[in-house]
Amino acid sequence: MNRECQSRFAGKKATVMGLGLFGGGAGVAAFLARHGALVTVTDLRPASQLAESIQALSSSTLTLHLGGHDLSDFTDTDIVVVNPAVPLDSPFLESARKAGVRLESEINVFFSLCPSRVVGVTGSNGKTTTTVLIGEMLKAAGRKVWVGGNLGKSLLDCVENIRRDDVVVLELSSFQLDMLDWVRTSPYTGVATNICPNHLDRHGSMGAYVSAKRKLFAFQQPDDLAILNFDDKEVSGWRKDIASRVSFFSRKERVPDGAFAADGRLCLGSKGKSTDVCAASDALIPGWFNTENILAAMCAAAEHGAKPAHIAQIVREFKGVEHR
């Protein structure tokens, strides 16, 4: 892996557009610099607003252009790595495209290097809780799990330690999915929690926002798995356009394949047969929305080897994600 990274990035000029405040920009910049790229980080915000991210880069050799963008950083370079917060219609990105510069994102670089199967979780609400739940259920099953993505932790720092038999669980925002489309890649297991109006200032319309979310499944293969919220009319309707296997989760219906709640119990379904997992009242996190998050996580965890006992253990122990 290290040799592959060196051959791919060593000596290349790379511009990281958007240092950001949540780790992704700093993570990819440090990764590229460590593997020999000549890295320039540029952000519209001044250094005074980016102190924590700058500190994270203190051990890396790179150039900082803060408080504005220089056009040459986008045209006289080999790669531009775009922060998810950057509007894709930015004139600087258009200049990069016209100059024939390859556009990347932190998550795209990770996907291109990750050797293991990936579980990708998206949705308007509940994706963080669902992502963490999946990770905990798989850990209980004895799997080696890496959890990251839109949670604020870049897994690029870890990618050289990830093995083929591990499982990666990523929370993926609509912004990240818009850019994942550039490399025509989807995760082996995709989970959609729900859809409601969100980030319309960025996407411009509800249709564009939904289109971004659907990209989670756009390049799945027949053996991959899409996990959809049966109770969400928008999400459940995606089934007809998905090429992979499909499972559902539902609070209201006994779905034949997936996970459901019925008669106060949480159950797994497979080919019309159901397996009782635990009482719905065993969950420590309250609310119908968290029941949906648990059911979604049950589907994904079961696909990757978690047994009912492992799942029940986490349902009974999980106290929620801080600040959620």
Tab-separated table of C-alpha atoms in Angstrom:
chain	number	residue	atom	x	y	z
A	1	MET	CA	0.000	0.000	0.000
A	2	ASN	CA	2.738	2.473	0.925
A	3	ARG	CA	4.507	1.749	-2.366
A	4	GLU	CA	1.249	2.300	-4.259
A	5	CYS	CA	0.698	5.638	-2.519
A	6	GLN	CA	4.255	6.765	-3.217
A	7	SER	CA	4.013	5.860	-6.906
A	8	ARG	CA	0.667	7.626	-7.222
A	9	PHE	CA	1.435	10.864	-5.366
A	10	ALA	CA	5.207	11.327	-5.077
A	11	GLY	CA	6.371	14.426	-6.897
A	12	LYS	CA	2.835	15.405	-7.942
A	13	LYS	CA	1.563	18.915	-7.308
A	14	ALA	CA	-1.649	18.790	-5.288
A	15	THR	CA	-3.953	21.607	-4.229
A	16	VAL	CA	-6.282	20.970	-1.311
A	17	MET	CA	-9.225	23.369	-1.692
A	18	GLY	CA	-10.836	24.039	1.671
A	19	LEU	CA	-8.918	23.214	4.835
A	20	GLY	CA	-12.128	23.167	6.832
A	21	LEU	CA	-12.746	22.714	10.529
A	22	PHE	CA	-13.644	19.024	10.818
A	23	GLY	CA	-10.527	17.084	9.889
A	24	GLY	CA	-11.072	16.109	6.244
A	25	GLY	CA	-8.973	18.846	4.654
A	26	ALA	CA	-6.143	18.488	7.142
A	27	GLY	CA	-6.301	14.705	6.892
A	28	VAL	CA	-5.955	14.524	3.127
A	29	ALA	CA	-3.317	17.284	3.042
A	30	ALA	CA	-1.161	15.487	5.606
A	31	PHE	CA	-1.657	12.164	3.800
A	32	LEU	CA	-0.583	13.554	0.432
A	33	ALA	CA	2.436	15.328	1.922
A	34	ARG	CA	3.497	12.154	3.747
A	35	HIS	CA	3.484	10.290	0.438
A	36	GLY	CA	5.620	12.771	-1.406
A	37	ALA	CA	3.153	15.158	-3.014
A	38	LEU	CA	3.939	18.868	-3.210
A	39	VAL	CA	0.882	20.141	-1.362
A	40	THR	CA	-0.697	23.585	-1.326
A	41	VAL	CA	-3.674	24.148	0.962
A	42	THR	CA	-5.951	27.049	0.090
A	43	ASP	CA	-8.986	28.388	1.953
A	44	LEU	CA	-11.045	31.572	1.735
A	45	ARG	CA	-10.932	31.924	5.499
A	46	PRO	CA	-7.951	33.530	7.232
A	47	ALA	CA	-5.558	31.616	9.452
A	48	SER	CA	-7.195	33.055	12.581
A	49	GLN	CA	-10.367	31.061	11.834
A	50	LEU	CA	-8.544	27.832	11.034
A	51	ALA	CA	-6.151	27.580	13.954
A	52	GLU	CA	-7.075	24.021	15.007
A	53	SER	CA	-6.800	22.622	11.484
A	54	ILE	CA	-3.501	24.446	10.918
A	55	GLN	CA	-2.153	22.966	14.141
A	56	ALA	CA	-3.042	19.489	12.855
A	57	LEU	CA	-0.726	20.162	9.898
A	58	SER	CA	2.182	21.500	11.938
A	59	SER	CA	4.309	18.397	11.304
A	60	SER	CA	3.648	18.347	7.534
A	61	THR	CA	5.708	20.112	4.872
A	62	LEU	CA	3.309	22.064	2.697
A	63	THR	CA	2.312	25.542	1.559
A	64	LEU	CA	-0.649	27.461	3.010
A	65	HIS	CA	-2.535	30.042	0.935
A	66	LEU	CA	-5.243	31.310	3.285
A	67	GLY	CA	-7.652	34.242	3.166
A	68	GLY	CA	-8.313	33.806	-0.567
A	69	HIS	CA	-7.590	31.644	-3.604
A	70	ASP	CA	-4.873	32.035	-6.241
A	71	LEU	CA	-6.002	30.899	-9.704
A	72	SER	CA	-2.607	29.331	-10.442
A	73	ASP	CA	-3.137	26.865	-7.576
A	74	PHE	CA	-5.963	25.378	-9.657
A	75	THR	CA	-4.428	25.452	-13.111
A	76	ASP	CA	-0.721	24.840	-12.467
A	77	THR	CA	-1.170	21.596	-10.531
A	78	ASP	CA	-1.775	17.894	-11.109
A	79	ILE	CA	-4.633	17.320	-8.657
A	80	VAL	CA	-7.208	19.475	-6.877
A	81	VAL	CA	-8.707	17.815	-3.820
A	82	VAL	CA	-12.055	19.479	-3.100
A	83	ASN	CA	-13.512	19.840	0.387
A	84	PRO	CA	-17.186	18.714	0.470
A	85	ALA	CA	-18.247	22.195	1.617
A	86	VAL	CA	-16.983	23.785	-1.610
A	87	PRO	CA	-19.742	24.520	-4.183
A	88	LEU	CA	-19.137	22.390	-7.256
A	89	ASP	CA	-19.908	25.340	-9.545
A	90	SER	CA	-16.960	27.314	-8.129
A	91	PRO	CA	-15.217	29.239	-10.927
A	92	PHE	CA	-11.878	27.967	-9.578
A	93	LEU	CA	-12.991	24.380	-10.141
A	94	GLU	CA	-14.201	25.284	-13.608
A	95	SER	CA	-10.754	26.716	-14.347
A	96	ALA	CA	-9.173	23.491	-13.116
A	97	ARG	CA	-11.435	21.433	-15.388
A	98	LYS	CA	-10.580	23.582	-18.410
A	99	ALA	CA	-6.884	23.159	-17.624
A	100	GLY	CA	-7.314	19.363	-17.585
A	101	VAL	CA	-6.583	19.060	-13.870
A	102	ARG	CA	-8.005	15.988	-12.119
A	103	LEU	CA	-10.536	16.729	-9.373
A	104	GLU	CA	-10.544	14.502	-6.307
A	105	SER	CA	-12.045	14.461	-2.832
A	106	GLU	CA	-10.766	13.021	0.417
A	107	ILE	CA	-13.406	10.293	0.354
A	108	ASN	CA	-12.635	9.442	-3.289
A	109	VAL	CA	-8.940	9.010	-2.515
A	110	PHE	CA	-9.893	6.770	0.387
A	111	PHE	CA	-12.214	4.610	-1.738
A	112	SER	CA	-9.499	4.170	-4.371
A	113	LEU	CA	-7.062	2.806	-1.769
A	114	CYS	CA	-9.332	0.940	0.660
A	115	PRO	CA	-8.944	-2.850	0.277
A	116	SER	CA	-11.963	-3.870	2.376
A	117	ARG	CA	-15.700	-3.815	1.932
A	118	VAL	CA	-17.340	-0.505	2.781
A	119	VAL	CA	-20.705	0.174	4.397
A	120	GLY	CA	-21.907	3.648	3.382
A	121	VAL	CA	-24.673	5.362	5.360
A	122	THR	CA	-26.580	8.416	4.183
A	123	GLY	CA	-29.891	10.154	4.827
A	124	SER	CA	-31.281	13.452	6.016
A	125	ASN	CA	-31.434	12.352	9.664
A	126	GLY	CA	-30.063	9.515	11.741
A	127	LYS	CA	-26.988	8.710	9.680
A	128	THR	CA	-24.464	9.393	12.457
A	129	THR	CA	-26.283	7.248	14.997
A	130	THR	CA	-26.805	4.489	12.428
A	131	THR	CA	-23.150	4.562	11.383
A	132	VAL	CA	-21.889	4.268	14.959
A	133	LEU	CA	-24.421	1.536	15.773
A	134	ILE	CA	-23.275	-0.573	12.821
A	135	GLY	CA	-19.685	-0.218	13.973
A	136	GLU	CA	-20.529	-1.254	17.536
A	137	MET	CA	-22.598	-4.255	16.418
A	138	LEU	CA	-19.764	-5.482	14.206
A	139	LYS	CA	-17.209	-4.993	16.967
A	140	ALA	CA	-19.421	-7.104	19.234
A	141	ALA	CA	-19.300	-9.775	16.519
A	142	GLY	CA	-15.511	-9.740	16.598
A	143	ARG	CA	-14.981	-7.925	13.308
A	144	LYS	CA	-12.186	-5.387	12.899
A	145	VAL	CA	-14.088	-2.192	12.097
A	146	TRP	CA	-13.062	1.290	10.986
A	147	VAL	CA	-15.662	4.049	11.404
A	148	GLY	CA	-15.358	7.482	9.807
A	149	GLY	CA	-16.424	9.680	6.911
A	150	ASN	CA	-18.656	12.647	7.663
A	151	LEU	CA	-18.218	11.984	11.394
A	152	GLY	CA	-15.215	14.313	11.341
A	153	LYS	CA	-12.501	11.651	11.251
A	154	SER	CA	-10.496	11.095	8.081
A	155	LEU	CA	-9.663	7.414	7.655
A	156	LEU	CA	-6.872	8.198	5.199
A	157	ASP	CA	-4.501	8.190	8.169
A	158	CYS	CA	-5.506	4.562	8.735
A	159	VAL	CA	-5.910	3.231	5.193
A	160	GLU	CA	-2.508	1.546	5.122
A	161	ASN	CA	-3.515	-0.485	8.186
A	162	ILE	CA	-6.892	-1.616	6.840
A	163	ARG	CA	-6.962	-5.250	5.770
A	164	ARG	CA	-9.157	-6.985	3.205
A	165	ASP	CA	-11.196	-8.819	5.861
A	166	ASP	CA	-11.925	-5.657	7.874
A	167	VAL	CA	-15.121	-3.633	7.515
A	168	VAL	CA	-15.193	0.134	6.957
A	169	VAL	CA	-18.346	2.033	7.963
A	170	LEU	CA	-18.646	5.545	6.530
A	171	GLU	CA	-21.192	8.259	7.114
A	172	LEU	CA	-21.582	9.945	3.719
A	173	SER	CA	-23.155	13.361	3.207
A	174	SER	CA	-24.896	14.478	0.034
A	175	PHE	CA	-21.861	16.675	-0.679
A	176	GLN	CA	-19.503	13.684	-0.472
A	177	LEU	CA	-21.817	11.572	-2.625
A	178	ASP	CA	-21.921	14.262	-5.294
A	179	MET	CA	-18.147	13.903	-5.602
A	180	LEU	CA	-18.082	10.098	-5.242
A	181	ASP	CA	-19.940	10.150	-8.546
A	182	TRP	CA	-16.710	11.388	-10.169
A	183	VAL	CA	-15.051	7.985	-9.642
A	184	ARG	CA	-18.190	5.962	-10.430
A	185	THR	CA	-17.960	3.999	-7.188
A	186	SER	CA	-20.539	2.838	-4.651
A	187	PRO	CA	-19.996	1.003	-1.360
A	188	TYR	CA	-20.656	-2.724	-1.114
A	189	THR	CA	-23.456	-2.020	1.376
A	190	GLY	CA	-25.438	1.219	1.142
A	191	VAL	CA	-27.907	2.382	3.795
A	192	ALA	CA	-30.452	5.189	3.285
A	193	THR	CA	-32.134	6.254	6.527
A	194	ASN	CA	-34.706	8.786	5.226
A	195	ILE	CA	-35.150	11.860	3.053
A	196	CYS	CA	-36.526	15.296	3.946
A	197	PRO	CA	-35.619	18.796	2.693
A	198	ASN	CA	-32.040	19.668	3.640
A	199	HIS	CA	-29.077	21.616	2.235
A	200	LEU	CA	-31.272	23.098	-0.498
A	201	ASP	CA	-29.156	26.251	-0.437
A	202	ARG	CA	-26.253	24.138	-1.714
A	203	HIS	CA	-28.096	21.756	-4.037
A	204	GLY	CA	-30.550	24.314	-5.423
A	205	SER	CA	-33.623	22.082	-5.397
A	206	MET	CA	-35.116	19.081	-3.663
A	207	GLY	CA	-34.648	17.092	-6.855
A	208	ALA	CA	-30.917	17.783	-6.924
A	209	TYR	CA	-30.597	16.908	-3.228
A	210	VAL	CA	-32.401	13.583	-3.730
A	211	SER	CA	-30.270	12.882	-6.801
A	212	ALA	CA	-27.117	13.329	-4.714
A	213	LYS	CA	-28.360	10.886	-2.085
A	214	ARG	CA	-29.281	8.282	-4.692
A	215	LYS	CA	-25.685	8.258	-5.928
A	216	LEU	CA	-24.900	6.030	-2.934
A	217	PHE	CA	-26.356	3.142	-4.959
A	218	ALA	CA	-25.685	4.287	-8.526
A	219	PHE	CA	-22.700	2.015	-9.183
A	220	GLN	CA	-23.520	-0.963	-7.002
A	221	GLN	CA	-23.111	-4.411	-8.519
A	222	PRO	CA	-25.684	-7.250	-8.395
A	223	ASP	CA	-24.017	-8.893	-5.364
A	224	ASP	CA	-23.922	-5.637	-3.383
A	225	LEU	CA	-26.675	-4.651	-0.950
A	226	ALA	CA	-28.945	-1.614	-0.709
A	227	ILE	CA	-30.760	-1.124	2.610
A	228	LEU	CA	-33.773	1.175	2.307
A	229	ASN	CA	-36.327	2.642	4.701
A	230	PHE	CA	-39.571	0.925	3.727
A	231	ASP	CA	-41.628	3.534	5.600
A	232	ASP	CA	-40.131	6.478	3.706
A	233	LYS	CA	-42.033	6.774	0.422
A	234	GLU	CA	-39.191	8.549	-1.374
A	235	VAL	CA	-36.484	6.134	-0.262
A	236	SER	CA	-38.490	2.936	-0.738
A	237	GLY	CA	-39.301	4.042	-4.299
A	238	TRP	CA	-35.634	3.864	-5.248
A	239	ARG	CA	-35.795	0.074	-5.346
A	240	LYS	CA	-36.874	-0.058	-8.983
A	241	ASP	CA	-33.698	1.712	-10.127
A	242	ILE	CA	-31.180	-0.201	-7.994
A	243	ALA	CA	-29.138	-2.982	-9.613
A	244	SER	CA	-28.038	-4.656	-6.371
A	245	ARG	CA	-29.858	-6.813	-3.828
A	246	VAL	CA	-32.334	-4.812	-1.722
A	247	SER	CA	-33.335	-5.172	1.933
A	248	PHE	CA	-35.747	-2.984	3.847
A	249	PHE	CA	-36.155	-1.870	7.431
A	250	SER	CA	-39.554	-0.865	8.807
A	251	ARG	CA	-41.290	0.151	12.012
A	252	LYS	CA	-44.674	-0.558	10.456
A	253	GLU	CA	-44.476	-3.651	8.249
A	254	ARG	CA	-43.057	-7.158	8.532
A	255	VAL	CA	-40.624	-6.949	5.632
A	256	PRO	CA	-39.530	-10.363	4.257
A	257	ASP	CA	-35.854	-9.367	3.942
A	258	GLY	CA	-34.289	-6.894	6.345
A	259	ALA	CA	-35.338	-5.768	9.824
A	260	PHE	CA	-38.649	-4.766	11.362
A	261	ALA	CA	-40.472	-3.965	14.588
A	262	ALA	CA	-43.608	-5.936	15.441
A	263	ASP	CA	-45.497	-6.674	18.643
A	264	GLY	CA	-42.905	-4.845	20.708
A	265	ARG	CA	-39.998	-6.885	19.295
A	266	LEU	CA	-37.123	-6.098	16.952
A	267	CYS	CA	-36.681	-8.815	14.328
A	268	LEU	CA	-34.517	-9.778	11.375
A	269	GLY	CA	-36.172	-11.120	8.249
A	270	SER	CA	-34.659	-13.370	5.601
A	271	LYS	CA	-36.582	-14.931	2.714
A	272	GLY	CA	-39.831	-14.502	4.584
A	273	LYS	CA	-38.614	-16.106	7.815
A	274	SER	CA	-38.102	-13.941	10.896
A	275	THR	CA	-35.673	-14.147	13.811
A	276	ASP	CA	-36.445	-12.437	17.096
A	277	VAL	CA	-33.558	-10.242	18.295
A	278	CYS	CA	-34.783	-8.415	21.402
A	279	ALA	CA	-37.575	-6.297	22.837
A	280	ALA	CA	-37.921	-2.820	21.363
A	281	SER	CA	-38.055	-1.547	24.952
A	282	ASP	CA	-34.512	-2.860	25.539
A	283	ALA	CA	-33.111	0.088	23.587
A	284	LEU	CA	-31.603	2.817	25.750
A	285	ILE	CA	-31.966	5.489	23.058
A	286	PRO	CA	-35.578	6.726	22.937
A	287	GLY	CA	-37.861	7.742	20.083
A	288	TRP	CA	-39.349	6.213	16.951
A	289	PHE	CA	-36.534	7.710	14.882
A	290	ASN	CA	-33.976	5.793	16.919
A	291	THR	CA	-35.983	2.611	16.415
A	292	GLU	CA	-35.496	3.208	12.687
A	293	ASN	CA	-31.768	3.834	13.193
A	294	ILE	CA	-31.445	0.576	15.129
A	295	LEU	CA	-33.341	-1.389	12.481
A	296	ALA	CA	-31.177	0.052	9.699
A	297	ALA	CA	-28.036	-0.856	11.644
A	298	MET	CA	-29.358	-4.358	12.276
A	299	CYS	CA	-29.655	-4.977	8.524
A	300	ALA	CA	-26.124	-3.810	7.765
A	301	ALA	CA	-24.529	-5.548	10.741
A	302	ALA	CA	-26.252	-8.849	9.934
A	303	GLU	CA	-24.984	-8.650	6.341
A	304	HIS	CA	-21.416	-8.443	7.659
A	305	GLY	CA	-21.578	-11.267	10.179
A	306	ALA	CA	-23.251	-9.961	13.324
A	307	LYS	CA	-25.535	-12.538	14.943
A	308	PRO	CA	-28.783	-11.684	16.790
A	309	ALA	CA	-26.985	-11.994	20.143
A	310	HIS	CA	-24.335	-9.448	19.096
A	311	ILE	CA	-26.996	-7.058	17.856
A	312	ALA	CA	-29.110	-7.428	20.997
A	313	GLN	CA	-26.068	-6.734	23.162
A	314	ILE	CA	-25.471	-3.364	21.527
A	315	VAL	CA	-29.168	-2.426	21.492
A	316	ARG	CA	-29.120	-2.909	25.268
A	317	GLU	CA	-25.815	-1.088	25.830
A	318	PHE	CA	-25.733	1.774	23.333
A	319	LYS	CA	-26.357	5.138	24.996
A	320	GLY	CA	-26.289	7.282	21.880
A	321	VAL	CA	-23.791	9.569	20.137
A	322	GLU	CA	-22.627	12.630	22.032
A	323	HIS	CA	-24.501	15.806	21.003
A	324	ARG	CA	-27.142	13.728	19.147
